[in-house]
Amino acid sequence: DLVLTQTPLSLSVTPGQPASISCKSAQSLQQSDGKTFLYWFLQRPGQSPQLLMFEVSRRFSGVPDRFSGSGSGTDFTLKISRVEAEDVGFYYCMQGIQLPYTFGQGTKLEIK
Amino acid sequence: QVALRESGPALVKPTQTLTLTCTFSGFSLTTRGMCVSWIRQPPGKALEWLARIDWDDAEYYSTSLKPRLTISKDTSKNQVVLTMTNMDPVDTAIYFCARTAEAVHYAMDVWGQGTTVTVSS
């Protein structure tokens, strides 16, 4: 199975400050047609996960534009330009180029 | 709008078979590009993908759990059923079903609220 490694595993951010989470894959997530199957999810405390980004950088419906995704091949980053209180929770990257899907270990974001 | 809801027993005994049902609305599993996935989350741990069934009846499973899992669909009832045999306390988790759609590159774009399953004698 394809291993995804997230760093850091936790971060504490002052509201209004940026945050960045890295996700590294053991293999390229880019298909021959150029599509890259890397997604980001947020799981707020006590809630189900919600889709934030698909195809690395495409924001899902309703996701604020302070969230952005970047990267290619095996290295990816989720950035929050200005963290807000509602952004607390666990962030997971997931790959979909190869079944079974696999998730990263999760990154806990908390507010200072 | 799209919605999914998981149902099943809250408590199962070791060695028993777990049967979970995902009842959904707002989309059809006969539509090309539509799929339903099951994902679980043990207490305090990360998400783990379990299985997916597609509009064309294709089935995909977790490598490690494949011998124990079966996923099926009833399109007339808008339901997807996941069975897991030989349950063990390590299978204690919240089990989620989620729509998985070609439009978002087969990401899980709408999730149910999850159902908690405890395995204990």
Short mmCIF file of C-alpha atoms in Angstrom, two decimals:
data_model
loop_
_atom_site.label_atom_id
_atom_site.label_comp_id
_atom_site.label_asym_id
_atom_site.label_seq_id
_atom_site.Cartn_x
_atom_site.Cartn_y
_atom_site.Cartn_z
CA ASP A 1 0.00 0.00 0.00
CA LEU A 2 1.13 3.53 -0.75
CA VAL A 3 2.45 5.29 2.35
CA LEU A 4 1.78 8.98 2.98
CA THR A 5 3.79 10.84 5.62
CA GLN A 6 2.46 14.06 7.10
CA THR A 7 4.48 16.65 8.98
CA PRO A 8 4.18 18.13 11.47
CA LEU A 9 1.87 15.87 13.48
CA SER A 10 0.69 18.86 15.47
CA LEU A 11 0.91 22.61 15.28
CA SER A 12 -0.30 25.48 17.37
CA VAL A 13 -1.09 28.69 15.51
CA THR A 14 -2.06 32.19 16.57
CA PRO A 15 -5.27 33.38 14.90
CA GLY A 16 -4.50 35.40 11.80
CA GLN A 17 -1.17 33.67 11.27
CA PRO A 18 -0.41 31.20 8.46
CA ALA A 19 -0.12 27.44 8.80
CA SER A 20 1.40 24.82 6.56
CA ILE A 21 1.15 21.03 6.50
CA SER A 22 3.31 18.75 4.40
CA CYS A 23 2.34 15.41 2.89
CA LYS A 24 4.94 13.21 1.24
CA SER A 25 4.13 10.12 -0.77
CA ALA A 26 6.36 7.10 -1.27
CA GLN A 27 5.47 7.17 -4.98
CA SER A 28 4.35 9.77 -7.47
CA LEU A 29 0.64 10.53 -7.31
CA GLN A 30 0.58 11.84 -10.89
CA GLN A 31 -1.20 9.82 -13.52
CA SER A 32 0.05 9.63 -17.13
CA ASP A 33 -2.67 12.09 -18.17
CA GLY A 34 -1.30 14.68 -15.76
CA LYS A 35 -3.98 14.36 -13.09
CA THR A 36 -2.71 14.05 -9.55
CA PHE A 37 -4.82 12.19 -7.04
CA LEU A 38 -4.03 13.94 -3.77
CA TYR A 39 -6.80 15.13 -1.47
CA TRP A 40 -7.01 17.01 1.83
CA PHE A 41 -9.66 16.56 4.51
CA LEU A 42 -10.42 18.38 7.75
CA GLN A 43 -12.02 16.61 10.69
CA ARG A 44 -13.25 19.11 13.25
CA PRO A 45 -13.67 17.88 16.84
CA GLY A 46 -16.59 15.48 17.10
CA GLN A 47 -17.44 15.75 13.42
CA SER A 48 -17.10 13.67 10.29
CA PRO A 49 -14.24 14.49 7.95
CA GLN A 50 -14.95 17.01 5.21
CA LEU A 51 -13.28 17.36 1.84
CA LEU A 52 -11.15 20.48 1.48
CA MET A 53 -9.10 19.95 -1.67
CA PHE A 54 -8.96 17.50 -4.56
CA GLU A 55 -6.45 17.14 -7.38
CA VAL A 56 -3.90 18.85 -5.12
CA SER A 57 -5.14 22.40 -5.42
CA ARG A 58 -8.82 22.43 -6.32
CA ARG A 59 -10.94 23.71 -3.47
CA PHE A 60 -14.13 21.79 -2.85
CA SER A 61 -17.42 23.68 -2.84
CA GLY A 62 -17.71 26.09 0.06
CA VAL A 63 -14.09 25.87 1.18
CA PRO A 64 -12.72 29.34 2.01
CA ASP A 65 -9.99 30.70 -0.24
CA ARG A 66 -7.62 31.02 2.71
CA PHE A 67 -7.01 27.30 2.10
CA SER A 68 -4.67 26.42 -0.73
CA GLY A 69 -2.95 23.28 -1.92
CA SER A 70 0.24 22.89 -3.86
CA GLY A 71 2.83 20.35 -4.88
CA SER A 72 3.49 17.70 -7.45
CA GLY A 73 4.81 14.18 -7.78
CA THR A 74 5.46 13.07 -4.23
CA ASP A 75 5.54 16.31 -2.20
CA PHE A 76 2.45 18.29 -1.32
CA THR A 77 1.49 21.14 0.99
CA LEU A 78 -1.73 22.47 2.43
CA LYS A 79 -1.54 26.11 3.47
CA ILE A 80 -3.90 28.24 5.48
CA SER A 81 -3.13 31.90 4.84
CA ARG A 82 -4.76 33.21 8.03
CA VAL A 83 -5.86 30.67 10.59
CA GLU A 84 -9.27 31.14 12.20
CA ALA A 85 -10.75 29.47 15.26
CA GLU A 86 -12.98 27.26 13.13
CA ASP A 87 -9.91 25.69 11.47
CA VAL A 88 -9.04 23.60 14.55
CA GLY A 89 -9.08 19.86 14.09
CA PHE A 90 -7.18 17.12 12.33
CA TYR A 91 -6.02 17.49 8.75
CA TYR A 92 -5.51 14.39 6.63
CA CYS A 93 -4.02 13.96 3.20
CA MET A 94 -5.16 10.99 1.15
CA GLN A 95 -4.06 9.47 -2.13
CA GLY A 96 -6.37 8.06 -4.76
CA ILE A 97 -4.03 7.11 -7.58
CA GLN A 98 -3.75 3.58 -6.32
CA LEU A 99 -6.36 1.49 -4.57
CA PRO A 100 -6.52 0.90 -1.69
CA TYR A 101 -6.77 4.57 -0.80
CA THR A 102 -4.41 5.52 2.00
CA PHE A 103 -4.41 8.41 4.45
CA GLY A 104 -1.61 10.25 6.15
CA GLN A 105 -1.35 9.99 9.92
CA GLY A 106 -3.15 13.28 10.44
CA THR A 107 -1.98 16.68 11.69
CA LYS A 108 -3.63 18.27 14.70
CA LEU A 109 -4.07 22.02 14.41
CA GLU A 110 -4.86 23.97 17.53
CA ILE A 111 -5.18 27.64 18.27
CA LYS A 112 -2.73 29.40 20.58
CA GLN B 1 -29.20 17.51 -1.25
CA VAL B 2 -26.87 14.58 -0.80
CA ALA B 3 -26.98 12.77 2.55
CA LEU B 4 -25.74 9.46 3.91
CA ARG B 5 -26.54 7.70 7.16
CA GLU B 6 -24.84 4.66 8.66
CA SER B 7 -26.72 2.12 10.73
CA GLY B 8 -25.86 -1.09 12.49
CA PRO B 9 -25.21 -2.62 15.89
CA ALA B 10 -23.38 -0.56 18.47
CA LEU B 11 -21.94 -3.64 20.14
CA VAL B 12 -20.73 -6.92 18.69
CA LYS B 13 -18.95 -9.82 20.29
CA PRO B 14 -15.55 -11.09 19.22
CA THR B 15 -15.72 -13.55 16.31
CA GLN B 16 -19.15 -12.26 15.26
CA THR B 17 -19.91 -10.77 11.86
CA LEU B 18 -20.66 -7.06 11.66
CA THR B 19 -23.20 -5.82 9.13
CA LEU B 20 -23.42 -2.09 8.50
CA THR B 21 -25.85 -0.33 6.20
CA CYS B 22 -25.35 3.01 4.50
CA THR B 23 -28.62 4.58 3.37
CA PHE B 24 -28.21 7.51 1.06
CA SER B 25 -30.25 10.11 -0.79
CA GLY B 26 -29.64 12.81 -3.35
CA PHE B 27 -27.75 10.64 -5.82
CA SER B 28 -28.01 7.26 -7.47
CA LEU B 29 -25.52 4.42 -7.59
CA THR B 30 -26.71 3.69 -11.10
CA THR B 31 -25.21 6.97 -12.31
CA ARG B 32 -21.86 6.64 -14.01
CA GLY B 33 -19.05 7.95 -11.80
CA MET B 34 -20.86 7.46 -8.51
CA CYS B 35 -19.44 5.25 -5.79
CA VAL B 36 -19.75 4.73 -2.03
CA SER B 37 -16.80 4.13 0.28
CA TRP B 38 -16.51 2.90 3.85
CA ILE B 39 -13.89 4.37 6.16
CA ARG B 40 -13.27 3.74 9.85
CA GLN B 41 -11.53 5.54 12.69
CA PRO B 42 -10.46 3.72 15.86
CA PRO B 43 -10.59 5.85 19.02
CA GLY B 44 -7.90 8.51 18.90
CA LYS B 45 -6.43 7.18 15.66
CA ALA B 46 -6.28 8.12 12.01
CA LEU B 47 -8.76 7.39 9.26
CA GLU B 48 -8.55 4.01 7.53
CA TRP B 49 -10.22 3.34 4.20
CA LEU B 50 -12.00 -0.02 4.02
CA ALA B 51 -13.87 -0.55 0.77
CA ARG B 52 -15.58 1.04 -2.21
CA ILE B 53 -18.35 -0.04 -4.55
CA ASP B 54 -18.93 1.65 -7.89
CA TRP B 55 -21.89 2.32 -10.17
CA ASP B 56 -20.70 -0.49 -12.44
CA ASP B 57 -20.52 -3.02 -9.57
CA ALA B 58 -16.72 -2.86 -9.26
CA GLU B 59 -15.54 -3.55 -5.71
CA TYR B 60 -12.30 -2.49 -4.05
CA TYR B 61 -10.99 -3.46 -0.62
CA SER B 62 -8.35 -2.66 1.95
CA THR B 63 -5.41 -4.98 1.38
CA SER B 64 -5.16 -6.13 4.99
CA LEU B 65 -8.92 -6.50 5.56
CA LYS B 66 -9.93 -7.91 2.21
CA PRO B 67 -10.38 -11.50 3.47
CA ARG B 68 -12.94 -10.27 6.01
CA LEU B 69 -14.87 -7.65 4.04
CA THR B 70 -17.74 -7.75 1.60
CA ILE B 71 -19.39 -4.68 0.13
CA SER B 72 -22.67 -4.78 -1.79
CA LYS B 73 -25.36 -2.43 -3.01
CA ASP B 74 -29.11 -2.37 -3.40
CA THR B 75 -29.84 0.38 -5.87
CA SER B 76 -33.60 0.07 -5.44
CA LYS B 77 -33.24 0.91 -1.76
CA ASN B 78 -30.33 3.36 -2.15
CA GLN B 79 -28.27 1.30 0.26
CA VAL B 80 -24.75 -0.03 0.50
CA VAL B 81 -23.97 -2.82 2.93
CA LEU B 82 -20.59 -3.65 4.42
CA THR B 83 -20.01 -6.93 6.22
CA MET B 84 -16.91 -7.66 8.27
CA THR B 85 -16.37 -11.16 9.59
CA ASN B 86 -14.53 -12.40 12.65
CA MET B 87 -14.71 -9.15 14.58
CA ASP B 88 -12.01 -8.39 17.15
CA PRO B 89 -11.68 -5.69 19.81
CA VAL B 90 -9.16 -3.89 17.56
CA ASP B 91 -12.04 -3.32 15.13
CA THR B 92 -13.68 -0.99 17.64
CA ALA B 93 -14.11 2.25 15.73
CA ILE B 94 -16.40 4.82 14.22
CA TYR B 95 -17.46 3.56 10.80
CA PHE B 96 -18.27 6.15 8.13
CA CYS B 97 -19.75 5.80 4.68
CA ALA B 98 -19.12 8.51 2.12
CA ARG B 99 -20.11 9.31 -1.43
CA THR B 100 -17.15 9.00 -3.75
CA ALA B 101 -17.55 10.78 -7.03
CA GLU B 102 -15.74 11.02 -10.35
CA ALA B 103 -16.52 14.76 -10.40
CA VAL B 104 -14.05 15.26 -7.55
CA HIS B 105 -11.58 12.71 -8.86
CA TYR B 106 -13.03 9.95 -6.74
CA ALA B 107 -12.65 11.81 -3.47
CA MET B 108 -15.15 11.30 -0.65
CA ASP B 109 -17.15 14.50 -0.97
CA VAL B 110 -20.10 13.86 1.36
CA TRP B 111 -19.79 11.83 4.56
CA GLY B 112 -22.30 10.32 6.92
CA GLN B 113 -22.13 11.16 10.61
CA GLY B 114 -20.62 7.77 11.42
CA THR B 115 -21.73 4.90 13.60
CA THR B 116 -19.76 3.71 16.60
CA VAL B 117 -19.07 -0.01 16.84
CA THR B 118 -17.60 -1.55 19.97
CA VAL B 119 -16.28 -5.09 19.93
CA SER B 120 -16.41 -6.64 23.37
CA SER B 121 -17.54 -9.81 25.04
#
